[in-house]
Amino acid sequence: MEITWNGIESHIAGCAQCPLSQTRQQPVMGRGNHRADIMLIAEAPGAQEDQQGVPFVGRSGEILDSLLQECGLTREEIYITNILKCHPPGNRDPREEEKEACFPYLKYETFLLKPKIIVCLGRVAAQRIISPDFKITRQHGLWTCRKDCALTATYHPSAILRDPSKYESAKKDFCEIVKKRDEFIPGGHKPGGPTGADF
């Protein structure tokens, strides 16, 4: 596979590495700024994403947009993707074999983007990217570093829909993400050179 944005998207469009390719309406490639400093990673597309082929639409997308706006960010400044590129039926948690089948695509996205900050949205993403025993309620907002990349996690927007009391904690996490970005890159502009997490 050609490791370019077009090459990854073309490969995902025809992917049949796991049974989800038989139940999806369409795969969902990551979207956003290909020079973004901040990369958001969630677990899998939902039902509306499956219909539209775009990450974070519908009510979860509205929550995410609100959180971004609260801390002065827009979707045009970040890159948003999922570990899985296909919707698991019934919004169930991704299975291990599905995550393993899709994970190379996430690695290619990270290789091309070279983000300074990776934000895991929700428990499933945090346990796959940061630590297998990650506890989202206790550890959200905490930071760890790999190479020149800072990693953190916050609540998934769908969790906030189920429990709106989590919104203020997520807002604080996002505001800290912007502060961390500015610590890494004064003025918010990405310098040249190789960076990126190894996971």
PDB file of C-alpha atoms in Angstrom:
ATOM      1  CA  MET A   1       0.000   0.000   0.000  1.00  0.00           C
ATOM      2  CA  GLU A   2       1.187   3.494  -0.827  1.00  0.00           C
ATOM      3  CA  ILE A   3       1.573   5.384   2.459  1.00  0.00           C
ATOM      4  CA  THR A   4      -0.104   8.613   1.427  1.00  0.00           C
ATOM      5  CA  TRP A   5      -3.436  10.013   2.564  1.00  0.00           C
ATOM      6  CA  ASN A   6      -5.029   8.996  -0.738  1.00  0.00           C
ATOM      7  CA  GLY A   7      -3.381   5.596  -0.574  1.00  0.00           C
ATOM      8  CA  ILE A   8      -4.694   4.889   2.934  1.00  0.00           C
ATOM      9  CA  GLU A   9      -8.200   6.066   2.060  1.00  0.00           C
ATOM     10  CA  SER A  10      -8.250   3.936  -1.087  1.00  0.00           C
ATOM     11  CA  HIS A  11      -7.115   0.863   0.847  1.00  0.00           C
ATOM     12  CA  ILE A  12      -9.676   1.409   3.610  1.00  0.00           C
ATOM     13  CA  ALA A  13     -12.432   1.767   1.010  1.00  0.00           C
ATOM     14  CA  GLY A  14     -11.733  -1.754  -0.233  1.00  0.00           C
ATOM     15  CA  CYS A  15     -10.681  -3.333   3.057  1.00  0.00           C
ATOM     16  CA  ALA A  16     -12.073  -6.765   3.893  1.00  0.00           C
ATOM     17  CA  GLN A  17      -9.690  -7.686   6.728  1.00  0.00           C
ATOM     18  CA  CYS A  18     -12.477  -8.458   9.191  1.00  0.00           C
ATOM     19  CA  PRO A  19     -16.213  -9.327   9.114  1.00  0.00           C
ATOM     20  CA  LEU A  20     -17.222  -5.689   9.722  1.00  0.00           C
ATOM     21  CA  SER A  21     -16.585  -5.101   6.025  1.00  0.00           C
ATOM     22  CA  GLN A  22     -19.688  -7.212   5.373  1.00  0.00           C
ATOM     23  CA  THR A  23     -22.005  -5.229   7.666  1.00  0.00           C
ATOM     24  CA  ARG A  24     -20.824  -1.643   7.210  1.00  0.00           C
ATOM     25  CA  GLN A  25     -22.567   0.833   4.939  1.00  0.00           C
ATOM     26  CA  GLN A  26     -19.273   2.600   4.280  1.00  0.00           C
ATOM     27  CA  PRO A  27     -15.896   2.854   6.016  1.00  0.00           C
ATOM     28  CA  VAL A  28     -15.026   6.030   7.886  1.00  0.00           C
ATOM     29  CA  MET A  29     -11.593   7.493   7.211  1.00  0.00           C
ATOM     30  CA  GLY A  30     -10.176  10.092   9.582  1.00  0.00           C
ATOM     31  CA  ARG A  31     -10.855  13.725   8.723  1.00  0.00           C
ATOM     32  CA  GLY A  32      -9.226  17.044   9.412  1.00  0.00           C
ATOM     33  CA  ASN A  33      -6.058  19.030   8.961  1.00  0.00           C
ATOM     34  CA  HIS A  34      -3.203  16.907   7.619  1.00  0.00           C
ATOM     35  CA  ARG A  35      -0.748  19.235   9.362  1.00  0.00           C
ATOM     36  CA  ALA A  36      -2.583  19.258  12.696  1.00  0.00           C
ATOM     37  CA  ASP A  37      -0.663  19.246  15.956  1.00  0.00           C
ATOM     38  CA  ILE A  38      -3.566  17.542  17.750  1.00  0.00           C
ATOM     39  CA  MET A  39      -4.905  14.100  16.815  1.00  0.00           C
ATOM     40  CA  LEU A  40      -8.124  12.802  18.379  1.00  0.00           C
ATOM     41  CA  ILE A  41      -8.627   9.024  18.393  1.00  0.00           C
ATOM     42  CA  ALA A  42     -11.911   7.336  19.323  1.00  0.00           C
ATOM     43  CA  GLU A  43     -12.845   3.671  19.229  1.00  0.00           C
ATOM     44  CA  ALA A  44     -15.129   3.211  16.199  1.00  0.00           C
ATOM     45  CA  PRO A  45     -17.683   4.955  13.988  1.00  0.00           C
ATOM     46  CA  GLY A  46     -21.274   5.077  15.205  1.00  0.00           C
ATOM     47  CA  ALA A  47     -24.409   4.414  13.197  1.00  0.00           C
ATOM     48  CA  GLN A  48     -24.649   7.933  11.767  1.00  0.00           C
ATOM     49  CA  GLU A  49     -20.963   7.939  10.869  1.00  0.00           C
ATOM     50  CA  ASP A  50     -21.554   4.630   9.096  1.00  0.00           C
ATOM     51  CA  GLN A  51     -24.265   6.304   7.004  1.00  0.00           C
ATOM     52  CA  GLN A  52     -22.337   9.480   6.201  1.00  0.00           C
ATOM     53  CA  GLY A  53     -18.740   8.237   6.095  1.00  0.00           C
ATOM     54  CA  VAL A  54     -17.588  11.109   8.349  1.00  0.00           C
ATOM     55  CA  PRO A  55     -16.334  10.823  11.955  1.00  0.00           C
ATOM     56  CA  PHE A  56     -18.339  12.430  14.743  1.00  0.00           C
ATOM     57  CA  VAL A  57     -21.606  13.561  13.238  1.00  0.00           C
ATOM     58  CA  GLY A  58     -24.996  13.693  14.946  1.00  0.00           C
ATOM     59  CA  ARG A  59     -25.367  14.391  18.663  1.00  0.00           C
ATOM     60  CA  SER A  60     -21.892  13.135  19.580  1.00  0.00           C
ATOM     61  CA  GLY A  61     -20.464  15.421  16.923  1.00  0.00           C
ATOM     62  CA  GLU A  62     -22.364  18.362  18.395  1.00  0.00           C
ATOM     63  CA  ILE A  63     -20.879  17.641  21.828  1.00  0.00           C
ATOM     64  CA  LEU A  64     -17.386  17.429  20.343  1.00  0.00           C
ATOM     65  CA  ASP A  65     -17.836  20.682  18.421  1.00  0.00           C
ATOM     66  CA  SER A  66     -19.022  22.387  21.604  1.00  0.00           C
ATOM     67  CA  LEU A  67     -15.972  21.170  23.533  1.00  0.00           C
ATOM     68  CA  LEU A  68     -13.659  22.359  20.774  1.00  0.00           C
ATOM     69  CA  GLN A  69     -15.347  25.757  20.707  1.00  0.00           C
ATOM     70  CA  GLU A  70     -15.049  26.085  24.496  1.00  0.00           C
ATOM     71  CA  CYS A  71     -11.255  26.003  24.233  1.00  0.00           C
ATOM     72  CA  GLY A  72     -10.897  27.932  20.975  1.00  0.00           C
ATOM     73  CA  LEU A  73     -10.370  25.036  18.572  1.00  0.00           C
ATOM     74  CA  THR A  74     -12.145  24.059  15.356  1.00  0.00           C
ATOM     75  CA  ARG A  75     -12.266  20.847  13.369  1.00  0.00           C
ATOM     76  CA  GLU A  76     -10.181  22.571  10.703  1.00  0.00           C
ATOM     77  CA  GLU A  77      -7.258  22.733  13.166  1.00  0.00           C
ATOM     78  CA  ILE A  78      -7.253  19.108  14.314  1.00  0.00           C
ATOM     79  CA  TYR A  79      -7.377  15.576  12.911  1.00  0.00           C
ATOM     80  CA  ILE A  80     -10.076  13.148  14.099  1.00  0.00           C
ATOM     81  CA  THR A  81     -10.055   9.406  13.534  1.00  0.00           C
ATOM     82  CA  ASN A  82     -11.056   6.044  15.038  1.00  0.00           C
ATOM     83  CA  ILE A  83      -9.194   2.834  15.764  1.00  0.00           C
ATOM     84  CA  LEU A  84     -11.807   0.948  13.738  1.00  0.00           C
ATOM     85  CA  LYS A  85     -12.837   2.332  10.380  1.00  0.00           C
ATOM     86  CA  CYS A  86     -16.105   0.372  10.268  1.00  0.00           C
ATOM     87  CA  HIS A  87     -19.156   0.532  12.532  1.00  0.00           C
ATOM     88  CA  PRO A  88     -19.592  -2.393  14.945  1.00  0.00           C
ATOM     89  CA  PRO A  89     -23.256  -3.498  14.846  1.00  0.00           C
ATOM     90  CA  GLY A  90     -25.312  -2.274  17.771  1.00  0.00           C
ATOM     91  CA  ASN A  91     -22.538   0.131  18.850  1.00  0.00           C
ATOM     92  CA  ARG A  92     -20.888  -2.719  20.758  1.00  0.00           C
ATOM     93  CA  ASP A  93     -17.258  -2.431  21.862  1.00  0.00           C
ATOM     94  CA  PRO A  94     -14.766  -3.363  19.149  1.00  0.00           C
ATOM     95  CA  ARG A  95     -13.434  -6.920  19.376  1.00  0.00           C
ATOM     96  CA  GLU A  96      -9.720  -7.516  19.728  1.00  0.00           C
ATOM     97  CA  GLU A  97      -9.414  -9.094  16.300  1.00  0.00           C
ATOM     98  CA  GLU A  98     -11.177  -6.095  14.749  1.00  0.00           C
ATOM     99  CA  LYS A  99      -8.831  -3.657  16.468  1.00  0.00           C
ATOM    100  CA  GLU A 100      -5.816  -5.647  15.337  1.00  0.00           C
ATOM    101  CA  ALA A 101      -7.068  -5.784  11.740  1.00  0.00           C
ATOM    102  CA  CYS A 102      -7.592  -2.011  11.627  1.00  0.00           C
ATOM    103  CA  PHE A 103      -4.652  -0.840  13.707  1.00  0.00           C
ATOM    104  CA  PRO A 104      -2.158  -0.582  10.826  1.00  0.00           C
ATOM    105  CA  TYR A 105      -4.334   2.123   9.258  1.00  0.00           C
ATOM    106  CA  LEU A 106      -4.130   4.176  12.455  1.00  0.00           C
ATOM    107  CA  LYS A 107      -0.364   3.739  12.471  1.00  0.00           C
ATOM    108  CA  TYR A 108      -0.167   5.004   8.889  1.00  0.00           C
ATOM    109  CA  GLU A 109      -2.336   8.012   9.759  1.00  0.00           C
ATOM    110  CA  THR A 110      -0.093   8.803  12.737  1.00  0.00           C
ATOM    111  CA  PHE A 111       3.045   8.361  10.635  1.00  0.00           C
ATOM    112  CA  LEU A 112       1.811  10.856   8.061  1.00  0.00           C
ATOM    113  CA  LEU A 113       0.399  13.362  10.551  1.00  0.00           C
ATOM    114  CA  LYS A 114       3.226  13.269  13.096  1.00  0.00           C
ATOM    115  CA  PRO A 115       1.075  14.858  15.811  1.00  0.00           C
ATOM    116  CA  LYS A 116       2.515  16.563  18.859  1.00  0.00           C
ATOM    117  CA  ILE A 117      -0.525  15.610  20.958  1.00  0.00           C
ATOM    118  CA  ILE A 118      -2.745  12.516  20.825  1.00  0.00           C
ATOM    119  CA  VAL A 119      -6.071  12.627  22.657  1.00  0.00           C
ATOM    120  CA  CYS A 120      -7.903   9.347  23.231  1.00  0.00           C
ATOM    121  CA  LEU A 121     -11.662   9.806  23.375  1.00  0.00           C
ATOM    122  CA  GLY A 122     -13.020   7.227  25.782  1.00  0.00           C
ATOM    123  CA  ARG A 123     -11.929   4.106  27.621  1.00  0.00           C
ATOM    124  CA  VAL A 124     -11.539   1.764  24.640  1.00  0.00           C
ATOM    125  CA  ALA A 125      -9.160   4.063  22.765  1.00  0.00           C
ATOM    126  CA  ALA A 126      -7.193   4.900  25.916  1.00  0.00           C
ATOM    127  CA  GLN A 127      -6.746   1.227  26.791  1.00  0.00           C
ATOM    128  CA  ARG A 128      -5.449   0.457  23.298  1.00  0.00           C
ATOM    129  CA  ILE A 129      -3.241   3.525  22.876  1.00  0.00           C
ATOM    130  CA  ILE A 130      -2.070   4.516  26.373  1.00  0.00           C
ATOM    131  CA  SER A 131      -2.353   1.547  28.752  1.00  0.00           C
ATOM    132  CA  PRO A 132      -4.417  -1.672  28.857  1.00  0.00           C
ATOM    133  CA  ASP A 133      -5.552  -0.929  32.414  1.00  0.00           C
ATOM    134  CA  PHE A 134      -6.425   2.734  31.824  1.00  0.00           C
ATOM    135  CA  LYS A 135      -9.328   3.933  34.007  1.00  0.00           C
ATOM    136  CA  ILE A 136     -11.020   6.814  32.220  1.00  0.00           C
ATOM    137  CA  THR A 137     -12.884   8.131  35.280  1.00  0.00           C
ATOM    138  CA  ARG A 138      -9.689   8.337  37.362  1.00  0.00           C
ATOM    139  CA  GLN A 139      -7.040   9.028  34.733  1.00  0.00           C
ATOM    140  CA  HIS A 140      -8.662  11.371  32.224  1.00  0.00           C
ATOM    141  CA  GLY A 141      -6.654  14.549  31.854  1.00  0.00           C
ATOM    142  CA  LEU A 142      -3.377  12.921  32.923  1.00  0.00           C
ATOM    143  CA  TRP A 143      -0.428  13.049  30.525  1.00  0.00           C
ATOM    144  CA  THR A 144       2.237  10.652  29.342  1.00  0.00           C
ATOM    145  CA  CYS A 145       4.911  11.172  26.701  1.00  0.00           C
ATOM    146  CA  ARG A 146       6.340   8.919  24.013  1.00  0.00           C
ATOM    147  CA  LYS A 147       9.168  10.230  21.891  1.00  0.00           C
ATOM    148  CA  ASP A 148       8.130  13.822  21.130  1.00  0.00           C
ATOM    149  CA  CYS A 149       4.390  13.187  21.480  1.00  0.00           C
ATOM    150  CA  ALA A 150       2.190  13.867  24.518  1.00  0.00           C
ATOM    151  CA  LEU A 151      -0.757  11.531  25.107  1.00  0.00           C
ATOM    152  CA  THR A 152      -3.875  12.020  27.201  1.00  0.00           C
ATOM    153  CA  ALA A 153      -7.485  10.878  27.322  1.00  0.00           C
ATOM    154  CA  THR A 154     -10.867  12.373  28.061  1.00  0.00           C
ATOM    155  CA  TYR A 155     -14.472  11.256  27.992  1.00  0.00           C
ATOM    156  CA  HIS A 156     -16.002  10.154  24.714  1.00  0.00           C
ATOM    157  CA  PRO A 157     -18.791  12.531  23.622  1.00  0.00           C
ATOM    158  CA  SER A 158     -21.271   9.636  23.717  1.00  0.00           C
ATOM    159  CA  ALA A 159     -20.441   9.157  27.419  1.00  0.00           C
ATOM    160  CA  ILE A 160     -21.256  12.823  27.974  1.00  0.00           C
ATOM    161  CA  LEU A 161     -24.595  12.323  26.220  1.00  0.00           C
ATOM    162  CA  ARG A 162     -25.365   9.536  28.691  1.00  0.00           C
ATOM    163  CA  ASP A 163     -24.088  11.551  31.671  1.00  0.00           C
ATOM    164  CA  PRO A 164     -24.035  15.332  31.042  1.00  0.00           C
ATOM    165  CA  SER A 165     -22.252  15.902  34.374  1.00  0.00           C
ATOM    166  CA  LYS A 166     -19.054  14.747  32.624  1.00  0.00           C
ATOM    167  CA  TYR A 167     -19.121  17.761  30.286  1.00  0.00           C
ATOM    168  CA  GLU A 168     -17.308  20.157  32.643  1.00  0.00           C
ATOM    169  CA  SER A 169     -14.504  17.644  33.241  1.00  0.00           C
ATOM    170  CA  ALA A 170     -14.111  17.111  29.498  1.00  0.00           C
ATOM    171  CA  LYS A 171     -14.100  20.877  28.908  1.00  0.00           C
ATOM    172  CA  LYS A 172     -11.288  21.262  31.434  1.00  0.00           C
ATOM    173  CA  ASP A 173      -9.370  18.447  29.731  1.00  0.00           C
ATOM    174  CA  PHE A 174      -9.701  20.131  26.334  1.00  0.00           C
ATOM    175  CA  CYS A 175      -8.549  23.483  27.695  1.00  0.00           C
ATOM    176  CA  GLU A 176      -5.473  21.746  29.130  1.00  0.00           C
ATOM    177  CA  ILE A 177      -4.870  20.131  25.741  1.00  0.00           C
ATOM    178  CA  VAL A 178      -4.633  23.582  24.160  1.00  0.00           C
ATOM    179  CA  LYS A 179      -2.233  24.717  26.899  1.00  0.00           C
ATOM    180  CA  LYS A 180      -0.077  21.650  26.306  1.00  0.00           C
ATOM    181  CA  ARG A 181      -0.084  22.330  22.563  1.00  0.00           C
ATOM    182  CA  ASP A 182       1.135  25.855  23.204  1.00  0.00           C
ATOM    183  CA  GLU A 183       3.868  24.582  25.539  1.00  0.00           C
ATOM    184  CA  PHE A 184       5.121  22.266  22.800  1.00  0.00           C
ATOM    185  CA  ILE A 185       4.747  24.784  20.015  1.00  0.00           C
ATOM    186  CA  PRO A 186       4.649  28.472  21.005  1.00  0.00           C
ATOM    187  CA  GLY A 187       2.126  30.173  18.764  1.00  0.00           C
ATOM    188  CA  GLY A 188       0.544  26.845  17.845  1.00  0.00           C
ATOM    189  CA  HIS A 189       2.558  26.204  14.671  1.00  0.00           C
ATOM    190  CA  LYS A 190       4.131  22.844  13.981  1.00  0.00           C
ATOM    191  CA  PRO A 191       7.871  22.861  13.243  1.00  0.00           C
ATOM    192  CA  GLY A 192       9.433  20.529  10.730  1.00  0.00           C
ATOM    193  CA  GLY A 193      11.176  17.279  11.576  1.00  0.00           C
ATOM    194  CA  PRO A 194      10.122  13.752  12.515  1.00  0.00           C
ATOM    195  CA  THR A 195       7.906  13.309  15.554  1.00  0.00           C
ATOM    196  CA  GLY A 196       5.091  11.008  16.620  1.00  0.00           C
ATOM    197  CA  ALA A 197       4.166   8.335  19.096  1.00  0.00           C
ATOM    198  CA  ASP A 198       5.220   4.732  18.696  1.00  0.00           C
ATOM    199  CA  PHE A 199       2.285   2.433  19.530  1.00  0.00           C
TER     200      PHE A 199
END
